[in-house]
């Protein structure tokens, strides 16, 4: 059973970024399922590392996108991404030192940040991008 399913409330109206967010969600669910199936050790560590890499790439792509649409909140959004990656690294290190055993704390963190970040933070650049687009077309 996945930890979280994609639903319309996560749609920010920017297709490329939606696709990235789904990819993050899938990678998250993969770890959750492996953990629920009793996996620990290298297989979990690898999945966690992979999720970190997916997030890092997404944040970089998202920052390029925000810059391309002249989003004024770019710098603070970048700082939020940086903090998220730091927190993620802390969780990944804790899982590693527990012998590749994921924990509720980690899943709670993932779930909270994904939802809060997409709905509260990402939505702002998306609205800016879509407003500029309709202004340009209008
Ligand atoms: Fe973001
Ligand atoms: Fe995002």
GROMACS .gro file of N, CA and C and ligand atoms in nm:
model
  416
    1UNK      N    1   0.084  -0.120   0.000
    1UNK     CA    2   0.000   0.000   0.000
    1UNK      C    3   0.087   0.125   0.000
    2UNK      N    4   0.063   0.215  -0.095
    2UNK     CA    5   0.150   0.334  -0.099
    2UNK      C    6   0.127   0.425   0.022
    3UNK      N    7   0.228   0.500   0.057
    3UNK     CA    8   0.217   0.593   0.170
    3UNK      C    9   0.124   0.708   0.131
    4UNK      N   10   0.123   0.741   0.003
    4UNK     CA   11   0.043   0.853  -0.045
    4UNK      C   12   0.013   0.835  -0.192
    5UNK      N   13  -0.106   0.872  -0.233
    5UNK     CA   14  -0.141   0.867  -0.374
    5UNK      C   15  -0.147   1.006  -0.434
    6UNK      N   16  -0.119   1.012  -0.562
    6UNK     CA   17  -0.133   1.139  -0.633
    6UNK      C   18  -0.281   1.175  -0.639
    7UNK      N   19  -0.313   1.301  -0.618
    7UNK     CA   20  -0.450   1.343  -0.644
    7UNK      C   21  -0.450   1.486  -0.699
    8UNK      N   22  -0.565   1.529  -0.746
    8UNK     CA   23  -0.577   1.659  -0.813
    8UNK      C   24  -0.529   1.776  -0.728
    9UNK      N   25  -0.536   1.761  -0.594
    9UNK     CA   26  -0.498   1.875  -0.511
    9UNK      C   27  -0.347   1.902  -0.520
   10UNK      N   28  -0.271   1.807  -0.576
   10UNK     CA   29  -0.126   1.826  -0.591
   10UNK      C   30  -0.090   1.886  -0.728
   11UNK      N   31  -0.193   1.901  -0.812
   11UNK     CA   32  -0.170   1.955  -0.947
   11UNK      C   33  -0.146   2.105  -0.938
   12UNK      N   34  -0.025   2.151  -0.979
   12UNK     CA   35   0.003   2.295  -0.971
   12UNK      C   36  -0.016   2.364  -1.107
   13UNK      N   37  -0.051   2.287  -1.209
   13UNK     CA   38  -0.078   2.348  -1.339
   13UNK      C   39   0.046   2.371  -1.425
   14UNK      N   40   0.158   2.313  -1.385
   14UNK     CA   41   0.280   2.318  -1.467
   14UNK      C   42   0.319   2.172  -1.495
   15UNK      N   43   0.286   2.124  -1.617
   15UNK     CA   44   0.299   1.981  -1.645
   15UNK      C   45   0.437   1.920  -1.613
   16UNK      N   46   0.545   1.987  -1.649
   16UNK     CA   47   0.678   1.928  -1.626
   16UNK      C   48   0.705   1.912  -1.477
   17UNK      N   49   0.660   2.010  -1.398
   17UNK     CA   50   0.684   2.003  -1.254
   17UNK      C   51   0.589   1.901  -1.189
   18UNK      N   52   0.468   1.890  -1.240
   18UNK     CA   53   0.377   1.785  -1.192
   18UNK      C   54   0.440   1.648  -1.214
   19UNK      N   55   0.502   1.629  -1.332
   19UNK     CA   56   0.562   1.500  -1.364
   19UNK      C   57   0.675   1.469  -1.266
   20UNK      N   58   0.756   1.569  -1.234
   20UNK     CA   59   0.864   1.551  -1.135
   20UNK      C   60   0.805   1.514  -0.999
   21UNK      N   61   0.700   1.582  -0.959
   21UNK     CA   62   0.641   1.557  -0.827
   21UNK      C   63   0.585   1.415  -0.818
   22UNK      N   64   0.529   1.368  -0.930
   22UNK     CA   65   0.480   1.229  -0.932
   22UNK      C   66   0.595   1.132  -0.918
   23UNK      N   67   0.705   1.166  -0.982
   23UNK     CA   68   0.824   1.082  -0.978
   23UNK      C   69   0.877   1.073  -0.833
   24UNK      N   70   0.875   1.186  -0.763
   24UNK     CA   71   0.918   1.189  -0.623
   24UNK      C   72   0.823   1.102  -0.539
   25UNK      N   73   0.695   1.117  -0.566
   25UNK     CA   74   0.595   1.040  -0.493
   25UNK      C   75   0.614   0.889  -0.516
   26UNK      N   76   0.640   0.851  -0.640
   26UNK     CA   77   0.663   0.710  -0.672
   26UNK      C   78   0.785   0.656  -0.597
   27UNK      N   79   0.893   0.735  -0.597
   27UNK     CA   80   1.017   0.690  -0.532
   27UNK      C   81   0.996   0.677  -0.380
   28UNK      N   82   0.913   0.768  -0.327
   28UNK     CA   83   0.878   0.765  -0.186
   28UNK      C   84   0.799   0.639  -0.153
   29UNK      N   85   0.699   0.611  -0.237
   29UNK     CA   86   0.614   0.494  -0.216
   29UNK      C   87   0.695   0.364  -0.227
   30UNK      N   88   0.794   0.367  -0.314
   30UNK     CA   89   0.878   0.248  -0.331
   30UNK      C   90   0.952   0.216  -0.202
   31UNK      N   91   1.003   0.319  -0.137
   31UNK     CA   92   1.073   0.297  -0.009
   31UNK      C   93   0.974   0.248   0.096
   32UNK      N   94   0.857   0.311   0.096
   32UNK     CA   95   0.757   0.273   0.195
   32UNK      C   96   0.716   0.127   0.179
   33UNK      N   97   0.693   0.087   0.055
   33UNK     CA   98   0.653  -0.052   0.029
   33UNK      C   99   0.762  -0.150   0.068
   34UNK      N  100   0.887  -0.116   0.034
   34UNK     CA  101   1.000  -0.204   0.067
   34UNK      C  102   1.012  -0.217   0.219
   35UNK      N  103   0.996  -0.105   0.287
   35UNK     CA  104   1.001  -0.103   0.433
   35UNK      C  105   0.887  -0.187   0.492
   36UNK      N  106   0.768  -0.168   0.437
   36UNK     CA  107   0.650  -0.242   0.486
   36UNK      C  108   0.665  -0.392   0.461
   37UNK      N  109   0.739  -0.428   0.355
   37UNK     CA  110   0.762  -0.569   0.325
   37UNK      C  111   0.875  -0.626   0.411
   38UNK      N  112   0.927  -0.544   0.501
   38UNK     CA  113   1.029  -0.593   0.595
   38UNK      C  114   1.172  -0.579   0.546
   39UNK      N  115   1.190  -0.508   0.434
   39UNK     CA  116   1.328  -0.490   0.385
   39UNK      C  117   1.406  -0.393   0.472
   40UNK      N  118   1.533  -0.424   0.486
   40UNK     CA  119   1.627  -0.329   0.545
   40UNK      C  120   1.765  -0.357   0.489
   41UNK      N  121   1.860  -0.270   0.522
   41UNK     CA  122   1.995  -0.290   0.469
   41UNK      C  123   2.017  -0.213   0.341
   42UNK      N  124   2.108  -0.267   0.257
   42UNK     CA  125   2.150  -0.195   0.137
   42UNK      C  126   2.037  -0.158   0.043
   43UNK      N  127   1.937  -0.247   0.031
   43UNK     CA  128   1.830  -0.218  -0.064
   43UNK      C  129   1.758  -0.090  -0.024
   44UNK      N  130   1.734  -0.074   0.104
   44UNK     CA  131   1.668   0.050   0.152
   44UNK      C  132   1.761   0.170   0.134
   45UNK      N  133   1.886   0.152   0.173
   45UNK     CA  134   1.981   0.263   0.158
   45UNK      C  135   1.988   0.311   0.013
   46UNK      N  136   1.986   0.216  -0.078
   46UNK     CA  137   1.992   0.253  -0.221
   46UNK      C  138   1.868   0.331  -0.263
   47UNK      N  139   1.751   0.287  -0.217
   47UNK     CA  140   1.627   0.357  -0.254
   47UNK      C  141   1.624   0.498  -0.195
   48UNK      N  142   1.676   0.510  -0.074
   48UNK     CA  143   1.679   0.642  -0.009
   48UNK      C  144   1.775   0.735  -0.085
   49UNK      N  145   1.890   0.681  -0.123
   49UNK     CA  146   1.986   0.760  -0.201
   49UNK      C  147   1.925   0.804  -0.333
   50UNK      N  148   1.851   0.712  -0.394
   50UNK     CA  149   1.788   0.741  -0.522
   50UNK      C  150   1.683   0.854  -0.507
   51UNK      N  151   1.603   0.846  -0.402
   51UNK     CA  152   1.503   0.951  -0.379
   51UNK      C  153   1.572   1.086  -0.359
   52UNK      N  154   1.683   1.085  -0.284
   52UNK     CA  155   1.758   1.209  -0.262
   52UNK      C  156   1.805   1.268  -0.395
   53UNK      N  157   1.852   1.182  -0.484
   53UNK     CA  158   1.902   1.228  -0.614
   53UNK      C  159   1.787   1.284  -0.699
   54UNK      N  160   1.672   1.218  -0.693
   54UNK     CA  161   1.555   1.265  -0.769
   54UNK      C  162   1.512   1.403  -0.719
   55UNK      N  163   1.511   1.418  -0.587
   55UNK     CA  164   1.472   1.548  -0.529
   55UNK      C  165   1.572   1.656  -0.567
   56UNK      N  166   1.699   1.622  -0.560
   56UNK     CA  167   1.802   1.721  -0.591
   56UNK      C  168   1.788   1.768  -0.736
   57UNK      N  169   1.764   1.673  -0.825
   57UNK     CA  170   1.750   1.707  -0.967
   57UNK      C  171   1.623   1.791  -0.989
   58UNK      N  172   1.516   1.750  -0.920
   58UNK     CA  173   1.391   1.826  -0.935
   58UNK      C  174   1.408   1.970  -0.886
   59UNK      N  175   1.471   1.986  -0.770
   59UNK     CA  176   1.488   2.121  -0.716
   59UNK      C  177   1.568   2.207  -0.814
   60UNK      N  178   1.673   2.149  -0.871
   60UNK     CA  179   1.755   2.224  -0.967
   60UNK      C  180   1.671   2.262  -1.089
   61UNK      N  181   1.593   2.166  -1.142
   61UNK     CA  182   1.508   2.194  -1.259
   61UNK      C  183   1.403   2.300  -1.226
   62UNK      N  184   1.348   2.289  -1.105
   62UNK     CA  185   1.244   2.383  -1.064
   62UNK      C  186   1.302   2.524  -1.051
   63UNK      N  187   1.425   2.532  -1.002
   63UNK     CA  188   1.488   2.663  -0.988
   63UNK      C  189   1.514   2.726  -1.125
   64UNK      N  190   1.554   2.644  -1.222
   64UNK     CA  191   1.572   2.693  -1.359
   64UNK      C  192   1.438   2.742  -1.414
   65UNK      N  193   1.333   2.664  -1.388
   65UNK     CA  194   1.201   2.704  -1.436
   65UNK      C  195   1.158   2.837  -1.374
   66UNK      N  196   1.176   2.850  -1.241
   66UNK     CA  197   1.135   2.973  -1.173
   66UNK      C  198   1.209   3.093  -1.229
   67UNK      N  199   1.336   3.072  -1.258
   67UNK     CA  200   1.416   3.179  -1.315
   67UNK      C  201   1.364   3.216  -1.454
   68UNK      N  202   1.328   3.115  -1.531
   68UNK     CA  203   1.283   3.139  -1.669
   68UNK      C  204   1.152   3.218  -1.674
   69UNK      N  205   1.072   3.209  -1.567
   69UNK     CA  206   0.946   3.285  -1.568
   69UNK      C  207   0.957   3.412  -1.482
   70UNK      N  208   1.080   3.443  -1.440
   70UNK     CA  209   1.103   3.566  -1.364
   70UNK      C  210   1.031   3.568  -1.231
   71UNK      N  211   1.027   3.452  -1.165
   71UNK     CA  212   0.956   3.445  -1.037
   71UNK      C  213   1.030   3.524  -0.929
   72UNK      N  214   0.966   3.623  -0.868
   72UNK     CA  215   1.036   3.708  -0.772
   72UNK      C  216   1.073   3.637  -0.640
   73UNK      N  217   1.009   3.525  -0.610
   73UNK     CA  218   1.039   3.455  -0.485
   73UNK      C  219   1.147   3.349  -0.498
   74UNK      N  220   1.221   3.355  -0.610
   74UNK     CA  221   1.321   3.251  -0.637
   74UNK      C  222   1.420   3.227  -0.523
   75UNK      N  223   1.477   3.334  -0.470
   75UNK     CA  224   1.582   3.315  -0.369
   75UNK      C  225   1.533   3.247  -0.242
   76UNK      N  226   1.416   3.287  -0.194
   76UNK     CA  227   1.368   3.223  -0.072
   76UNK      C  228   1.326   3.078  -0.100
   77UNK      N  229   1.275   3.055  -0.220
   77UNK     CA  230   1.240   2.917  -0.257
   77UNK      C  231   1.365   2.829  -0.262
   78UNK      N  232   1.474   2.886  -0.314
   78UNK     CA  233   1.602   2.812  -0.318
   78UNK      C  234   1.648   2.774  -0.178
   79UNK      N  235   1.632   2.867  -0.084
   79UNK     CA  236   1.673   2.840   0.055
   79UNK      C  237   1.590   2.728   0.116
   80UNK      N  238   1.462   2.727   0.083
   80UNK     CA  239   1.375   2.621   0.134
   80UNK      C  240   1.418   2.485   0.078
   81UNK      N  241   1.453   2.483  -0.051
   81UNK     CA  242   1.503   2.358  -0.110
   81UNK      C  243   1.631   2.311  -0.040
   82UNK      N  244   1.717   2.407  -0.012
   82UNK     CA  245   1.847   2.373   0.050
   82UNK      C  246   1.823   2.310   0.188
   83UNK      N  247   1.731   2.371   0.262
   83UNK     CA  248   1.700   2.321   0.396
   83UNK      C  249   1.638   2.180   0.387
   84UNK      N  250   1.551   2.161   0.289
   84UNK     CA  251   1.489   2.029   0.272
   84UNK      C  252   1.594   1.922   0.244
   85UNK      N  253   1.690   1.956   0.158
   85UNK     CA  254   1.794   1.858   0.125
   85UNK      C  255   1.880   1.829   0.247
   86UNK      N  256   1.903   1.931   0.329
   86UNK     CA  257   1.980   1.909   0.453
   86UNK      C  258   1.904   1.816   0.547
   87UNK      N  259   1.776   1.844   0.563
   87UNK     CA  260   1.694   1.758   0.650
   87UNK      C  261   1.689   1.616   0.595
   88UNK      N  262   1.676   1.607   0.463
   88UNK     CA  263   1.672   1.475   0.400
   88UNK      C  264   1.801   1.399   0.430
   89UNK      N  265   1.915   1.467   0.414
   89UNK     CA  266   2.045   1.403   0.440
   89UNK      C  267   2.055   1.352   0.583
   90UNK      N  268   2.001   1.431   0.676
   90UNK     CA  269   2.001   1.389   0.816
   90UNK      C  270   1.924   1.259   0.835
   91UNK      N  271   1.807   1.251   0.772
   91UNK     CA  272   1.726   1.130   0.781
   91UNK      C  273   1.798   1.013   0.714
   92UNK      N  274   1.858   1.039   0.597
   92UNK     CA  275   1.927   0.932   0.523
   92UNK      C  276   2.043   0.878   0.607
   93UNK      N  277   2.114   0.968   0.675
   93UNK     CA  278   2.227   0.925   0.758
   93UNK      C  279   2.179   0.840   0.875
   94UNK      N  280   2.065   0.881   0.934
   94UNK     CA  281   2.010   0.806   1.048
   94UNK      C  282   1.969   0.666   1.004
   95UNK      N  283   1.910   0.657   0.885
   95UNK     CA  284   1.867   0.527   0.833
   95UNK      C  285   1.989   0.438   0.806
   96UNK      N  286   2.091   0.499   0.752
   96UNK     CA  287   2.214   0.425   0.724
   96UNK      C  288   2.275   0.371   0.853
   97UNK      N  289   2.282   0.457   0.955
   97UNK     CA  290   2.345   0.408   1.078
   97UNK      C  291   2.257   0.309   1.153
   98UNK      N  292   2.129   0.304   1.116
   98UNK     CA  293   2.041   0.201   1.175
   98UNK      C  294   2.046   0.073   1.089
   99UNK      N  295   2.144   0.064   1.000
   99UNK     CA  296   2.159  -0.056   0.919
   99UNK      C  297   2.059  -0.064   0.805
  100UNK      N  298   2.019   0.054   0.753
  100UNK     CA  299   1.928   0.054   0.640
  100UNK      C  300   1.785   0.025   0.681
  101UNK      N  301   1.751   0.070   0.802
  101UNK     CA  302   1.614   0.050   0.849
  101UNK      C  303   1.543   0.185   0.848
  102UNK      N  304   1.441   0.197   0.761
  102UNK     CA  305   1.365   0.322   0.755
  102UNK      C  306   1.275   0.332   0.878
  103UNK      N  307   1.220   0.449   0.903
  103UNK     CA  308   1.138   0.467   1.024
  103UNK      C  309   1.025   0.565   0.999
  104UNK      N  310   0.932   0.567   1.091
  104UNK     CA  311   0.812   0.651   1.080
  104UNK      C  312   0.846   0.799   1.069
  105UNK      N  313   0.950   0.834   1.141
  105UNK     CA  314   0.995   0.973   1.140
  105UNK      C  315   1.027   1.020   0.998
  106UNK      N  316   1.097   0.935   0.929
  106UNK     CA  317   1.137   0.962   0.791
  106UNK      C  318   1.014   0.973   0.700
  107UNK      N  319   0.923   0.877   0.713
  107UNK     CA  320   0.804   0.880   0.627
  107UNK      C  321   0.715   0.999   0.660
  108UNK      N  322   0.707   1.031   0.788
  108UNK     CA  323   0.629   1.147   0.829
  108UNK      C  324   0.687   1.274   0.769
  109UNK      N  325   0.819   1.285   0.775
  109UNK     CA  326   0.889   1.400   0.717
  109UNK      C  327   0.860   1.410   0.567
  110UNK      N  328   0.873   1.299   0.494
  110UNK     CA  329   0.850   1.299   0.349
  110UNK      C  330   0.709   1.344   0.314
  111UNK      N  331   0.615   1.284   0.384
  111UNK     CA  332   0.476   1.311   0.356
  111UNK      C  333   0.441   1.457   0.383
  112UNK      N  334   0.486   1.505   0.499
  112UNK     CA  335   0.458   1.643   0.538
  112UNK      C  336   0.518   1.741   0.439
  113UNK      N  337   0.648   1.721   0.409
  113UNK     CA  338   0.711   1.822   0.323
  113UNK      C  339   0.658   1.816   0.183
  114UNK      N  340   0.631   1.699   0.134
  114UNK     CA  341   0.584   1.690  -0.004
  114UNK      C  342   0.452   1.767  -0.019
  115UNK      N  343   0.360   1.738   0.069
  115UNK     CA  344   0.230   1.802   0.061
  115UNK      C  345   0.242   1.952   0.088
  116UNK      N  346   0.308   1.988   0.197
  116UNK     CA  347   0.317   2.129   0.235
  116UNK      C  348   0.395   2.209   0.132
  117UNK      N  349   0.502   2.149   0.080
  117UNK     CA  350   0.585   2.222  -0.015
  117UNK      C  351   0.512   2.243  -0.148
  118UNK      N  352   0.451   2.137  -0.198
  118UNK     CA  353   0.383   2.149  -0.327
  118UNK      C  354   0.262   2.243  -0.316
  119UNK      N  355   0.179   2.220  -0.213
  119UNK     CA  356   0.055   2.298  -0.202
  119UNK      C  357   0.077   2.440  -0.153
  120UNK      N  358   0.182   2.459  -0.072
  120UNK     CA  359   0.200   2.591  -0.012
  120UNK      C  360   0.307   2.675  -0.078
  121UNK      N  361   0.412   2.611  -0.130
  121UNK     CA  362   0.529   2.684  -0.179
  121UNK      C  363   0.540   2.677  -0.332
  122UNK      N  364   0.533   2.556  -0.386
  122UNK     CA  365   0.546   2.542  -0.531
  122UNK      C  366   0.430   2.611  -0.604
  123UNK      N  367   0.314   2.603  -0.545
  123UNK     CA  368   0.195   2.661  -0.610
  123UNK      C  369   0.216   2.810  -0.641
  124UNK      N  370   0.301   2.877  -0.560
  124UNK     CA  371   0.319   3.022  -0.580
  124UNK      C  372   0.391   3.055  -0.710
  125UNK      N  373   0.498   2.979  -0.742
  125UNK     CA  374   0.565   3.009  -0.869
  125UNK      C  375   0.476   2.966  -0.985
  126UNK      N  376   0.398   2.859  -0.962
  126UNK     CA  377   0.310   2.810  -1.069
  126UNK      C  378   0.204   2.915  -1.102
  127UNK      N  379   0.148   2.977  -0.997
  127UNK     CA  380   0.048   3.082  -1.020
  127UNK      C  381   0.111   3.201  -1.092
  128UNK      N  382   0.233   3.234  -1.049
  128UNK     CA  383   0.304   3.344  -1.114
  128UNK      C  384   0.325   3.313  -1.263
  129UNK      N  385   0.371   3.190  -1.291
  129UNK     CA  386   0.398   3.150  -1.430
  129UNK      C  387   0.269   3.153  -1.512
  130UNK      N  388   0.162   3.101  -1.455
  130UNK     CA  389   0.038   3.094  -1.531
  130UNK      C  390  -0.026   3.232  -1.547
  131UNK      N  391  -0.009   3.319  -1.447
  131UNK     CA  392  -0.057   3.457  -1.460
  131UNK      C  393   0.018   3.530  -1.571
  132UNK      N  394   0.150   3.515  -1.573
  132UNK     CA  395   0.229   3.584  -1.676
  132UNK      C  396   0.192   3.535  -1.814
  133UNK      N  397   0.166   3.404  -1.819
  133UNK     CA  398   0.129   3.342  -1.947
  133UNK      C  399  -0.003   3.399  -1.998
  134UNK      N  400  -0.102   3.408  -1.907
  134UNK     CA  401  -0.231   3.458  -1.955
  134UNK      C  402  -0.224   3.607  -1.985
  135UNK      N  403  -0.138   3.680  -1.912
  135UNK     CA  404  -0.120   3.823  -1.942
  135UNK      C  405  -0.058   3.839  -2.081
  136UNK      N  406   0.038   3.752  -2.113
  136UNK     CA  407   0.105   3.760  -2.242
  136UNK      C  408   0.010   3.723  -2.356
  137UNK      N  409  -0.081   3.630  -2.326
  137UNK     CA  410  -0.174   3.586  -2.430
  137UNK      C  411  -0.297   3.675  -2.437
  138UNK      N  412  -0.323   3.748  -2.327
  138UNK     CA  413  -0.445   3.824  -2.322
  138UNK      C  414  -0.431   3.955  -2.397
  139LIG    FE1  415   0.999   2.365  -0.471
  140LIG    FE1  416   0.859   2.098  -0.653
   0.00000   0.00000   0.00000
